[in-house]
CSV table of C-alpha atoms in Angstrom, one decimal:
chain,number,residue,atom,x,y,z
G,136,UNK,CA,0.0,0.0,0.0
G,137,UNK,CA,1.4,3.6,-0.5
G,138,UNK,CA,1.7,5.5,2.3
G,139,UNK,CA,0.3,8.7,-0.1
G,140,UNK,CA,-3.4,7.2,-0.1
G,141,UNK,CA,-2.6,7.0,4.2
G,142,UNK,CA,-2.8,11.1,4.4
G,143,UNK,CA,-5.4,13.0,6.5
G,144,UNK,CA,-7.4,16.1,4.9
G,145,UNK,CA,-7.7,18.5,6.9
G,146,UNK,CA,-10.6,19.5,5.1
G,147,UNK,CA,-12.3,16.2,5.4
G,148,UNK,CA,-15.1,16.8,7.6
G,149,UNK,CA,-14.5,13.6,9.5
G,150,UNK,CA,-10.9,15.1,10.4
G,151,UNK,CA,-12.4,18.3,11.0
G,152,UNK,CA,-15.0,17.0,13.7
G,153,UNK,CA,-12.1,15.0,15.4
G,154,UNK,CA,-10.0,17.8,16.0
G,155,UNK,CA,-13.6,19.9,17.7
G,156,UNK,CA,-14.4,17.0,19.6
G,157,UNK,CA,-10.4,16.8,21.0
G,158,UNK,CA,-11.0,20.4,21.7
G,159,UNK,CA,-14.4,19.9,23.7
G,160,UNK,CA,-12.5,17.3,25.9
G,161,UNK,CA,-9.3,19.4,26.7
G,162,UNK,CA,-11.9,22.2,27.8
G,163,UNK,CA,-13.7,20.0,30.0
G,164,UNK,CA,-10.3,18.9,31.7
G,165,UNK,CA,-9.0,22.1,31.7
G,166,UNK,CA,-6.0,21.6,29.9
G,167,UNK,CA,-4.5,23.5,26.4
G,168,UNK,CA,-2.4,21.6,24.0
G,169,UNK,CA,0.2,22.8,21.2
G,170,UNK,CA,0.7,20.0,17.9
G,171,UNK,CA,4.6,19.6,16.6
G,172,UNK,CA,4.4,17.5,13.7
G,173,UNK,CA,7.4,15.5,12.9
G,174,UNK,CA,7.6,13.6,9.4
G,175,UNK,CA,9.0,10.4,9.6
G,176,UNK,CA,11.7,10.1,7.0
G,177,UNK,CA,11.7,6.2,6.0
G,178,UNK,CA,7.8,6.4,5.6
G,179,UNK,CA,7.1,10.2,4.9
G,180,UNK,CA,4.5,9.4,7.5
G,181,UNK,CA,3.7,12.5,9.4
G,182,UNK,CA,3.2,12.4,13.5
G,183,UNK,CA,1.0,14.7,15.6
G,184,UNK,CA,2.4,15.4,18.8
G,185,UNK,CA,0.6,17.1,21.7
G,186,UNK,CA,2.5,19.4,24.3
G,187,UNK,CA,0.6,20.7,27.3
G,188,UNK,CA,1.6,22.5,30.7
G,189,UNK,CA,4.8,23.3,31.8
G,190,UNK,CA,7.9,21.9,33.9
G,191,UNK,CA,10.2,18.8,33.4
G,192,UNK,CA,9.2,17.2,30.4
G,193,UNK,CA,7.1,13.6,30.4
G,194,UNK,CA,6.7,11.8,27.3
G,195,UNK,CA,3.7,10.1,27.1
G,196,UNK,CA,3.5,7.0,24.6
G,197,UNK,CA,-0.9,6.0,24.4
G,198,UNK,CA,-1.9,2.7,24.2
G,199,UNK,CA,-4.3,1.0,21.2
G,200,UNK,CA,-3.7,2.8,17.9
G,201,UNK,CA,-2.2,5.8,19.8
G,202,UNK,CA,-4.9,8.2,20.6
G,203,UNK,CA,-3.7,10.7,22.7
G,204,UNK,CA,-6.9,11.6,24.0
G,205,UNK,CA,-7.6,9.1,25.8
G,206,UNK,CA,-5.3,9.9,28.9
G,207,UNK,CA,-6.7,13.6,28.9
G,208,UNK,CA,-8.0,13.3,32.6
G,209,UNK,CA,-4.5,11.9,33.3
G,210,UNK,CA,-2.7,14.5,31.5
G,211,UNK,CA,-4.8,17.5,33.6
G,212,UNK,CA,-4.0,15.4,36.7
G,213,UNK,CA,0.0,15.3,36.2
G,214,UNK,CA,0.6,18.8,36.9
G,215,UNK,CA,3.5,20.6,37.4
G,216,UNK,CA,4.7,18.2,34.9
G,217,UNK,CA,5.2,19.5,30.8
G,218,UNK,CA,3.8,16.6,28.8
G,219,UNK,CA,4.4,15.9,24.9
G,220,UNK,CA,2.2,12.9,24.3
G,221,UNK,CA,2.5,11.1,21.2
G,222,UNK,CA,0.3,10.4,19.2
G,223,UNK,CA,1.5,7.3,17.6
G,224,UNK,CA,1.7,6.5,13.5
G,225,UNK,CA,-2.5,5.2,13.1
G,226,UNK,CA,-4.1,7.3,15.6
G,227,UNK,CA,-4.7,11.1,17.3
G,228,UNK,CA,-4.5,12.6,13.5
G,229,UNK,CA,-1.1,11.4,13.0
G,230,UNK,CA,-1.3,10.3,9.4
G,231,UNK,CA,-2.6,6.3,8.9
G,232,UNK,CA,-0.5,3.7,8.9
G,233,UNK,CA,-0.5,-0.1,7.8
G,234,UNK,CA,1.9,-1.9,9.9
G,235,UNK,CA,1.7,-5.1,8.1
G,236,UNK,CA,4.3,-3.0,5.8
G,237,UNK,CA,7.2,-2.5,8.4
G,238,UNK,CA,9.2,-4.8,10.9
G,239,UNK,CA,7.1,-4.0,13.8
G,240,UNK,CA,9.4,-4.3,16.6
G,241,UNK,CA,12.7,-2.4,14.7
G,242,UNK,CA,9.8,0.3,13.7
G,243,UNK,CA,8.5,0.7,17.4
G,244,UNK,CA,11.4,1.9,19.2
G,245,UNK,CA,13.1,3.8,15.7
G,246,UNK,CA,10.1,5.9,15.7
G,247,UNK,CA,9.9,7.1,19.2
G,248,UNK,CA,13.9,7.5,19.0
G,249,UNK,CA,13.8,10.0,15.6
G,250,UNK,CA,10.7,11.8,17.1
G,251,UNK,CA,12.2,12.3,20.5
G,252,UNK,CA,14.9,13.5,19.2
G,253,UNK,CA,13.0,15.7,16.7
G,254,UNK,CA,11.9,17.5,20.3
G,255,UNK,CA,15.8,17.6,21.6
G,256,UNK,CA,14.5,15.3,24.7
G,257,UNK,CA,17.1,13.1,25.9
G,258,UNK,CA,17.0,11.0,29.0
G,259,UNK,CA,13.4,12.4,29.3
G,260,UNK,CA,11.0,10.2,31.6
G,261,UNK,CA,8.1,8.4,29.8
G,262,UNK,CA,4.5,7.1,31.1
G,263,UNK,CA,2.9,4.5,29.0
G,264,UNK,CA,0.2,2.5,28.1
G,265,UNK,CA,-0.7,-1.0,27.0
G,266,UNK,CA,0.7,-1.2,23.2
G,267,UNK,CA,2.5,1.6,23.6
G,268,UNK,CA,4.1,0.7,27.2
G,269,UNK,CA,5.6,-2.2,24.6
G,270,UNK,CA,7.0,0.1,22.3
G,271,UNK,CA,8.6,2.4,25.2
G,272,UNK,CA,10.3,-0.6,26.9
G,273,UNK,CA,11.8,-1.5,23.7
G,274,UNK,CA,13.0,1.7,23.4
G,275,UNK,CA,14.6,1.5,26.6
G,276,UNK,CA,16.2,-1.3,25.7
G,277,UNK,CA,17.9,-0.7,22.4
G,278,UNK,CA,18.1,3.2,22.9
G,279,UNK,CA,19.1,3.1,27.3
G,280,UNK,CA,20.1,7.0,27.1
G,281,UNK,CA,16.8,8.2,25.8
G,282,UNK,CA,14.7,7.2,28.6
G,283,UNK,CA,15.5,8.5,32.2
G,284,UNK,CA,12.8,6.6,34.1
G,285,UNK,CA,9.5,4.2,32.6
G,286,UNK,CA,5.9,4.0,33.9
G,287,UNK,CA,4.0,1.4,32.5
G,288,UNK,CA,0.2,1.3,32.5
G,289,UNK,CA,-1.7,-1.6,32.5
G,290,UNK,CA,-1.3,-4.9,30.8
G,291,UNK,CA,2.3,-3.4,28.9
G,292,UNK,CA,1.4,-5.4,25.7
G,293,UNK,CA,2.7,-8.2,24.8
G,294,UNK,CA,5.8,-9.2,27.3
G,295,UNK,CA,6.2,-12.1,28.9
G,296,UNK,CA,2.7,-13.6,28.3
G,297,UNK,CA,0.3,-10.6,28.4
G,298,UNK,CA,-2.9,-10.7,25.7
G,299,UNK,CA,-5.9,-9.1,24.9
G,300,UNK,CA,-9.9,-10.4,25.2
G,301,UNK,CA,-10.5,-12.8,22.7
G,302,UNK,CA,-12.9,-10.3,20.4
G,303,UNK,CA,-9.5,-8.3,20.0
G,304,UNK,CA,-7.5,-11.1,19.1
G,305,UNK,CA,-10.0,-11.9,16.8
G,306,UNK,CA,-9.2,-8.8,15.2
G,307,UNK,CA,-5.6,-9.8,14.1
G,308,UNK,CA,-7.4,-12.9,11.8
G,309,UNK,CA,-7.4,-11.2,8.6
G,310,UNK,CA,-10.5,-13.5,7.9
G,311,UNK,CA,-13.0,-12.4,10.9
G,312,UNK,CA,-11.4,-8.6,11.1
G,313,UNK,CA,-14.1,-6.7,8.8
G,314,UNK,CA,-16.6,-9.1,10.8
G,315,UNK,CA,-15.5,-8.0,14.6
G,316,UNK,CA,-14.6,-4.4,13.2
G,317,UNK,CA,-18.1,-4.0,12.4
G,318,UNK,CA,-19.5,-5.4,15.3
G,319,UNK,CA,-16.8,-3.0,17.4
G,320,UNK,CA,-16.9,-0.2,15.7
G,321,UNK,CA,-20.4,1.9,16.9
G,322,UNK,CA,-22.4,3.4,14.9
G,323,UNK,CA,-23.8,6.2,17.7
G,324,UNK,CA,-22.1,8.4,20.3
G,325,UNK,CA,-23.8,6.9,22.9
G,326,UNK,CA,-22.7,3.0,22.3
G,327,UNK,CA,-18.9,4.0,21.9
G,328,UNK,CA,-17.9,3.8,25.6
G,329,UNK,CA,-18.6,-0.2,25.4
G,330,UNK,CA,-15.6,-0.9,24.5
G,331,UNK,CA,-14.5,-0.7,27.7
G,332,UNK,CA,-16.0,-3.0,29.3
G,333,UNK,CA,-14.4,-5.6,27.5
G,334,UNK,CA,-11.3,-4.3,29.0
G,335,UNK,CA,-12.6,-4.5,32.6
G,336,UNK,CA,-14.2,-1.3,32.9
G,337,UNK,CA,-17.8,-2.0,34.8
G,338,UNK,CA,-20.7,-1.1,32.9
G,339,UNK,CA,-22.1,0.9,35.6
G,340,UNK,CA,-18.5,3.1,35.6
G,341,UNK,CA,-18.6,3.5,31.8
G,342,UNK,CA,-22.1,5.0,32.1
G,343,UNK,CA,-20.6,7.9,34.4
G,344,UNK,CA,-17.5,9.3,31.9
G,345,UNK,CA,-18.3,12.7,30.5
G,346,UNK,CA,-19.8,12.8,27.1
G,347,UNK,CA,-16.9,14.9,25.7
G,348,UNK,CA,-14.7,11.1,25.8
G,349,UNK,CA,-17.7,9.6,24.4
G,350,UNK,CA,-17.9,11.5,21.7
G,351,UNK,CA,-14.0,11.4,20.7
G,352,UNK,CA,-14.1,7.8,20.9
G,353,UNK,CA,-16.5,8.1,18.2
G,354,UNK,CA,-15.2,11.0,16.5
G,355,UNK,CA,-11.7,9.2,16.3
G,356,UNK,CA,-12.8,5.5,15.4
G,357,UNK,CA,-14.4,6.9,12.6
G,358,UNK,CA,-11.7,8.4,11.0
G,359,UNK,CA,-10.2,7.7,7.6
G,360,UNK,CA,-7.6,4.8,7.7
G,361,UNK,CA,-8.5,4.1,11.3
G,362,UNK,CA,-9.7,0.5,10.0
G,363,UNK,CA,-6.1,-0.4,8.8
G,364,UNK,CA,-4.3,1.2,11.0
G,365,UNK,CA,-5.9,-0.9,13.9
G,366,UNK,CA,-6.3,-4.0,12.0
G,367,UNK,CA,-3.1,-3.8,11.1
G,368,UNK,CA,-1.4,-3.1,14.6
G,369,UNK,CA,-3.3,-6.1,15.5
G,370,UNK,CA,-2.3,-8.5,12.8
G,371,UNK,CA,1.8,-7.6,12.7
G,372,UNK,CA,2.1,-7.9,16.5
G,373,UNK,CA,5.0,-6.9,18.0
G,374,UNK,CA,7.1,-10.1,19.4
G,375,UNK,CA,7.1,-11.0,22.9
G,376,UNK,CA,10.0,-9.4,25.1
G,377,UNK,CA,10.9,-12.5,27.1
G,378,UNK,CA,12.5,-12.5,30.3
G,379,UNK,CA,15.9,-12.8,29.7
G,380,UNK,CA,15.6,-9.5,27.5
G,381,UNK,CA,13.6,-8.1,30.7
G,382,UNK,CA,16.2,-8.6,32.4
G,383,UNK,CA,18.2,-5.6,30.8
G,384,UNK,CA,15.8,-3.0,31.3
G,385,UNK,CA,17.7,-1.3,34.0
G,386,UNK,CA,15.8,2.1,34.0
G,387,UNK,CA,13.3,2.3,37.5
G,388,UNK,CA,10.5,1.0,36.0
G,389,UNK,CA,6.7,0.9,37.7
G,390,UNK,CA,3.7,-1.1,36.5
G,391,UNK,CA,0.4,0.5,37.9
G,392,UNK,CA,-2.1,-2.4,36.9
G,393,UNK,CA,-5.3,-2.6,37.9
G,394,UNK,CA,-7.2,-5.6,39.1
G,395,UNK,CA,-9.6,-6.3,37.1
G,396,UNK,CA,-7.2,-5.1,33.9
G,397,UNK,CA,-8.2,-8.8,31.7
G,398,UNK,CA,-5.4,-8.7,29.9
G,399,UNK,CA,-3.2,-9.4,32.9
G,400,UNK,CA,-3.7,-10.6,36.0
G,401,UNK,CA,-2.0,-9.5,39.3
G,402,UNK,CA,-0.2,-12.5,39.5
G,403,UNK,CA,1.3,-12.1,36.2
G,404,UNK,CA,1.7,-8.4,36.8
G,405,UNK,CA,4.0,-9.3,39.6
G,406,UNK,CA,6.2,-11.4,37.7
G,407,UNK,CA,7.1,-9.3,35.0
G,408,UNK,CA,8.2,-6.6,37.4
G,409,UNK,CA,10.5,-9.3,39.2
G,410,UNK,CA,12.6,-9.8,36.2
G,411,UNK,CA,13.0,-6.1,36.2
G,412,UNK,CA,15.8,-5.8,38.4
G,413,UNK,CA,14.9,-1.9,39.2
G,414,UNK,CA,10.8,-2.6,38.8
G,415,UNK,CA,8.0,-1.8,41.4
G,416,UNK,CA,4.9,-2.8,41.1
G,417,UNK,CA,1.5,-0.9,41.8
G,418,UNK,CA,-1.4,-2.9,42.2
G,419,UNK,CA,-5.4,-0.7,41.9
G,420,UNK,CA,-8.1,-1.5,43.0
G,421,UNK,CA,-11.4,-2.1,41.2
G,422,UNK,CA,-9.3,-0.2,38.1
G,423,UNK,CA,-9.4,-2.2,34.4
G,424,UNK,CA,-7.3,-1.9,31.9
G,425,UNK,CA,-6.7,1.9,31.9
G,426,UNK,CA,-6.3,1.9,35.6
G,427,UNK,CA,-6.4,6.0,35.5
G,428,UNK,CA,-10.1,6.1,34.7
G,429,UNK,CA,-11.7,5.1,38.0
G,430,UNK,CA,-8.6,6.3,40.0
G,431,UNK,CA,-7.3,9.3,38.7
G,432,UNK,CA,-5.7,11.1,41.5
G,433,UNK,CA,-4.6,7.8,43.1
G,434,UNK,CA,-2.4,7.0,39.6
G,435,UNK,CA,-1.5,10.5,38.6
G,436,UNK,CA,-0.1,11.2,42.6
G,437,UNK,CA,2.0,7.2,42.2
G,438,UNK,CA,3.0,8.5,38.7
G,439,UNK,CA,4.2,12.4,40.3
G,440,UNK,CA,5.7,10.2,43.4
G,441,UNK,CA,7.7,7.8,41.5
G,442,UNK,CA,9.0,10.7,38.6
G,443,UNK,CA,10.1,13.3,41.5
């Protein structure tokens, strides 16, 4: 596929809606962001990345296709604390991107490496989630001097045994992903937020979040190229990092899972941050698998803590 027919218009009215409804939700948190765009030069694939606040930097690295919007509360709740969140090649109106086309795990850490430096952050520290707590351990691992200290969030992708719900996985079967996508993919605002619940988020939670999330998670699932770009991420799955690479991450490194995260159980949790020989682990309560959501002050205040 060429990477030309990946572009976003910024004309196209589905484009144009996502970056109002982004808007909507940074208002209701109270927070003001500023895009850099860096163009990455082996795909011509051009990155959005978001900078709010000010202070000592903190790269943020979302998990899924790299939305950046989803950690807003987070973000508001990190302050004193300048964050540039990345919104990763796929998602958060970085341009789309089929990652059957690349070697997943050499692409991973190269990208966040070129853009970092494209911001002149070196040894910077780095909160992640899920997919993209993956890609930011494998960056501390071939590139040791970019990152300073790693938070990981939730189930860290796919080290050391870690997996999604089996409708996800589905996803990654070339043959069943237009089926699941469509059954996934919502087709009104107010059915978007159900996604969550298959990632351990109660029902009766989900029906509380503002409607300025609900409506980005629609805005931004309906993009162009979201399909592929998801798809895709799915179906080239990064390898597992085993333990005896593990074993070389020697940045601190915290895990704040929550317990009732499905994609990795405490028990689990705890022995990936064993092999870590500076790790700590955070266990929280009745959190799922973006354990900020229904303890925001509890994970932001760890996250502050563990960063001073």
């Amino acid at each position: 596929m060429n990477y030309e027919n990946l572009k976003l218009d910024k004309k196209d009215p589905k484009v144009v809606k996502a970056y109002a409804v982004e808007k909507e939700l940074f208002d209701f948190y109270g927070i003001i962001n500023k895009d850099h765009f860096v163009t990455l030069p082996t795909l011509n694939l051009k990155v959005r990345i978001s900078e709010f606040g000010e202070g000592k930097p903190i790269v943020i690295v979302p998990g899924n296709t790299g939305d950046v919007f989803v950690q807003t509360s987070l973000i508001a709740a990190l302050k004193g604390r300048k964050i540039f969140a990345i919104n990763r090649p796929g998602g958060g109106l970085s341009e789309g991107m089929d990652h059957n086309l690349v070697d997943i795990r050499q692409f991973a850490f190269e990208s966040l490496d070129y853009i970092l430096n494209a911001l002149n952050l070196t040894n910077v520290d780095v909160v992640a989630h899920s997919m993209g707590a993956h890609w930011s351990t494998l960056l501390a691992m071939e590139k040791s001097g970019r990152v300073k200290r790693l938070v990981l969030l939730g189930n860290p992708g796919n080290i050391m045994g870690g997996k999604p719900p089996l409708p996800i996985r589905l996803l990654a079967i070339p043959i069943f992903s237009n089926i699941v996508m469509k059954l996934m993919l919502p087709q009104k605002p107010k059915s978007t937020l159900r996604v969550l619940t298959i990632m351990g988020h109660s029902k009766e939670f989900v029906n509380t979040l503002p409607n300025q999330l609900r409506n980005a998670y629609f805005a931004f699932d309906h993009l162009p190229h979201y399909k592929i770009s998801f798809a895709s991420l799915l179906q080239n799955m990064i390898p597992p990092i085993v333990e005896t690479e593990l074993k070389k991450l020697h940045q601190p490194t915290a895990l704040i899972l929550g317990t009732n995260d499905n994609f990795l159980s405490q028990e689990n949790g705890r022995k990936i941050v064993a092999v870590i020989p500076n790790g700590t682990f955070y266990s929280i309560e009745n959190s799922g698998h973006l354990p900020w959501l229904e303890n925001l002050q509890k994970v932001a205040d760890i996250i502050l803590n563990f960063l001073a």
